[in-house]
Amino acid sequence: MTADDLNQIVTRRDLERLYERLINDIGKVISNNLNTKEFFSPKEFSETTGLKYSTVVHYCNTGRLKARQDRPGGTWSIHVSELERFAYEANENVG
């Protein structure tokens, strides 16, 4: 398949618009959640950001997300500031 064939299916601009819309939608959801919650479960973080649940848990286990457990093996609690950082890093990766 050539580049011209692909352009007939979807253009780069189409993908850029979709990406911008997704970033804006994520920003709105994050903004709404910032006003109501201090901590998120991995499931809530996953639903808010679009990351897979297993990826969120992996990031918690490896320290890529700043999270805490009340007891070893317990449920993770992810601070709302991690949503802000996630949104910031997503915007940085646009350019």
JSON list of C-alpha atoms in Angstrom, two decimals, residues 21-92:
[
{"chain": "A", "resi": 21, "resn": "ARG", "atom": "CA", "xyz": [-9.99, 16.40, 20.15]},
{"chain": "A", "resi": 22, "resn": "LEU", "atom": "CA", "xyz": [-8.92, 13.49, 22.36]},
{"chain": "A", "resi": 23, "resn": "ILE", "atom": "CA", "xyz": [-6.44, 15.68, 24.27]},
{"chain": "A", "resi": 24, "resn": "ASN", "atom": "CA", "xyz": [-9.12, 18.34, 24.79]},
{"chain": "A", "resi": 25, "resn": "ASP", "atom": "CA", "xyz": [-11.64, 15.73, 25.95]},
{"chain": "A", "resi": 26, "resn": "ILE", "atom": "CA", "xyz": [-9.13, 14.23, 28.39]},
{"chain": "A", "resi": 27, "resn": "GLY", "atom": "CA", "xyz": [-8.35, 17.73, 29.66]},
{"chain": "A", "resi": 28, "resn": "LYS", "atom": "CA", "xyz": [-12.04, 18.40, 30.32]},
{"chain": "A", "resi": 29, "resn": "VAL", "atom": "CA", "xyz": [-12.49, 15.12, 32.18]},
{"chain": "A", "resi": 30, "resn": "ILE", "atom": "CA", "xyz": [-9.37, 15.73, 34.24]},
{"chain": "A", "resi": 31, "resn": "SER", "atom": "CA", "xyz": [-10.45, 19.28, 35.02]},
{"chain": "A", "resi": 32, "resn": "ASN", "atom": "CA", "xyz": [-13.86, 18.06, 36.19]},
{"chain": "A", "resi": 33, "resn": "ASN", "atom": "CA", "xyz": [-12.29, 15.37, 38.36]},
{"chain": "A", "resi": 34, "resn": "LEU", "atom": "CA", "xyz": [-9.74, 17.75, 39.89]},
{"chain": "A", "resi": 35, "resn": "ASN", "atom": "CA", "xyz": [-12.55, 19.60, 41.60]},
{"chain": "A", "resi": 36, "resn": "THR", "atom": "CA", "xyz": [-14.10, 16.53, 43.19]},
{"chain": "A", "resi": 37, "resn": "LYS", "atom": "CA", "xyz": [-11.46, 13.94, 44.09]},
{"chain": "A", "resi": 38, "resn": "GLU", "atom": "CA", "xyz": [-8.10, 13.81, 45.83]},
{"chain": "A", "resi": 39, "resn": "PHE", "atom": "CA", "xyz": [-7.23, 10.17, 45.11]},
{"chain": "A", "resi": 40, "resn": "PHE", "atom": "CA", "xyz": [-8.14, 7.76, 42.32]},
{"chain": "A", "resi": 41, "resn": "SER", "atom": "CA", "xyz": [-8.20, 3.98, 42.22]},
{"chain": "A", "resi": 42, "resn": "PRO", "atom": "CA", "xyz": [-6.35, 2.38, 39.30]},
{"chain": "A", "resi": 43, "resn": "LYS", "atom": "CA", "xyz": [-9.74, 1.68, 37.68]},
{"chain": "A", "resi": 44, "resn": "GLU", "atom": "CA", "xyz": [-10.81, 5.33, 37.97]},
{"chain": "A", "resi": 45, "resn": "PHE", "atom": "CA", "xyz": [-7.42, 6.52, 36.69]},
{"chain": "A", "resi": 46, "resn": "SER", "atom": "CA", "xyz": [-7.71, 4.10, 33.78]},
{"chain": "A", "resi": 47, "resn": "GLU", "atom": "CA", "xyz": [-11.21, 5.26, 32.88]},
{"chain": "A", "resi": 48, "resn": "THR", "atom": "CA", "xyz": [-10.21, 8.92, 33.13]},
{"chain": "A", "resi": 49, "resn": "THR", "atom": "CA", "xyz": [-7.03, 8.71, 31.07]},
{"chain": "A", "resi": 50, "resn": "GLY", "atom": "CA", "xyz": [-7.83, 5.89, 28.66]},
{"chain": "A", "resi": 51, "resn": "LEU", "atom": "CA", "xyz": [-4.84, 3.84, 29.81]},
{"chain": "A", "resi": 52, "resn": "LYS", "atom": "CA", "xyz": [-5.45, 0.13, 30.26]},
{"chain": "A", "resi": 53, "resn": "TYR", "atom": "CA", "xyz": [-6.12, -0.89, 33.86]},
{"chain": "A", "resi": 54, "resn": "SER", "atom": "CA", "xyz": [-3.19, -3.33, 33.80]},
{"chain": "A", "resi": 55, "resn": "THR", "atom": "CA", "xyz": [-0.90, -0.55, 32.56]},
{"chain": "A", "resi": 56, "resn": "VAL", "atom": "CA", "xyz": [-1.97, 1.73, 35.42]},
{"chain": "A", "resi": 57, "resn": "VAL", "atom": "CA", "xyz": [-1.29, -1.01, 37.99]},
{"chain": "A", "resi": 58, "resn": "HIS", "atom": "CA", "xyz": [2.07, -1.74, 36.37]},
{"chain": "A", "resi": 59, "resn": "TYR", "atom": "CA", "xyz": [2.98, 1.97, 36.52]},
{"chain": "A", "resi": 60, "resn": "CYS", "atom": "CA", "xyz": [2.02, 2.01, 40.21]},
{"chain": "A", "resi": 61, "resn": "ASN", "atom": "CA", "xyz": [4.13, -1.08, 40.93]},
{"chain": "A", "resi": 62, "resn": "THR", "atom": "CA", "xyz": [7.17, 0.29, 39.10]},
{"chain": "A", "resi": 63, "resn": "GLY", "atom": "CA", "xyz": [6.91, 3.84, 40.44]},
{"chain": "A", "resi": 64, "resn": "ARG", "atom": "CA", "xyz": [6.09, 5.43, 37.10]},
{"chain": "A", "resi": 65, "resn": "LEU", "atom": "CA", "xyz": [2.92, 6.72, 38.75]},
{"chain": "A", "resi": 66, "resn": "LYS", "atom": "CA", "xyz": [3.19, 8.14, 42.24]},
{"chain": "A", "resi": 67, "resn": "ALA", "atom": "CA", "xyz": [0.77, 6.03, 44.21]},
{"chain": "A", "resi": 68, "resn": "ARG", "atom": "CA", "xyz": [0.40, 4.57, 47.68]},
{"chain": "A", "resi": 69, "resn": "GLN", "atom": "CA", "xyz": [-0.99, 1.45, 49.28]},
{"chain": "A", "resi": 70, "resn": "ASP", "atom": "CA", "xyz": [-2.45, 1.42, 52.78]},
{"chain": "A", "resi": 71, "resn": "ARG", "atom": "CA", "xyz": [-1.06, -2.08, 53.26]},
{"chain": "A", "resi": 72, "resn": "PRO", "atom": "CA", "xyz": [1.17, -4.36, 51.17]},
{"chain": "A", "resi": 73, "resn": "GLY", "atom": "CA", "xyz": [-0.88, -5.93, 48.40]},
{"chain": "A", "resi": 74, "resn": "GLY", "atom": "CA", "xyz": [-3.73, -3.48, 49.00]},
{"chain": "A", "resi": 75, "resn": "THR", "atom": "CA", "xyz": [-5.45, -1.26, 46.49]},
{"chain": "A", "resi": 76, "resn": "TRP", "atom": "CA", "xyz": [-3.41, 1.56, 45.04]},
{"chain": "A", "resi": 77, "resn": "SER", "atom": "CA", "xyz": [-4.41, 5.19, 45.60]},
{"chain": "A", "resi": 78, "resn": "ILE", "atom": "CA", "xyz": [-3.19, 7.61, 42.93]},
{"chain": "A", "resi": 79, "resn": "HIS", "atom": "CA", "xyz": [-3.09, 11.30, 43.84]},
{"chain": "A", "resi": 80, "resn": "VAL", "atom": "CA", "xyz": [-4.95, 13.76, 41.61]},
{"chain": "A", "resi": 81, "resn": "SER", "atom": "CA", "xyz": [-1.63, 15.48, 40.83]},
{"chain": "A", "resi": 82, "resn": "GLU", "atom": "CA", "xyz": [-0.72, 12.46, 38.72]},
{"chain": "A", "resi": 83, "resn": "LEU", "atom": "CA", "xyz": [-3.64, 13.30, 36.42]},
{"chain": "A", "resi": 84, "resn": "GLU", "atom": "CA", "xyz": [-2.25, 16.81, 36.03]},
{"chain": "A", "resi": 85, "resn": "ARG", "atom": "CA", "xyz": [1.20, 15.39, 35.24]},
{"chain": "A", "resi": 86, "resn": "PHE", "atom": "CA", "xyz": [-0.30, 12.90, 32.78]},
{"chain": "A", "resi": 87, "resn": "ALA", "atom": "CA", "xyz": [-2.14, 15.70, 30.94]},
{"chain": "A", "resi": 88, "resn": "TYR", "atom": "CA", "xyz": [1.00, 17.88, 30.89]},
{"chain": "A", "resi": 89, "resn": "GLU", "atom": "CA", "xyz": [3.17, 15.08, 29.51]},
{"chain": "A", "resi": 90, "resn": "ALA", "atom": "CA", "xyz": [0.55, 14.25, 26.87]},
{"chain": "A", "resi": 91, "resn": "ASN", "atom": "CA", "xyz": [0.60, 17.88, 25.71]},
{"chain": "A", "resi": 92, "resn": "GLU", "atom": "CA", "xyz": [4.41, 17.90, 25.66]}
]
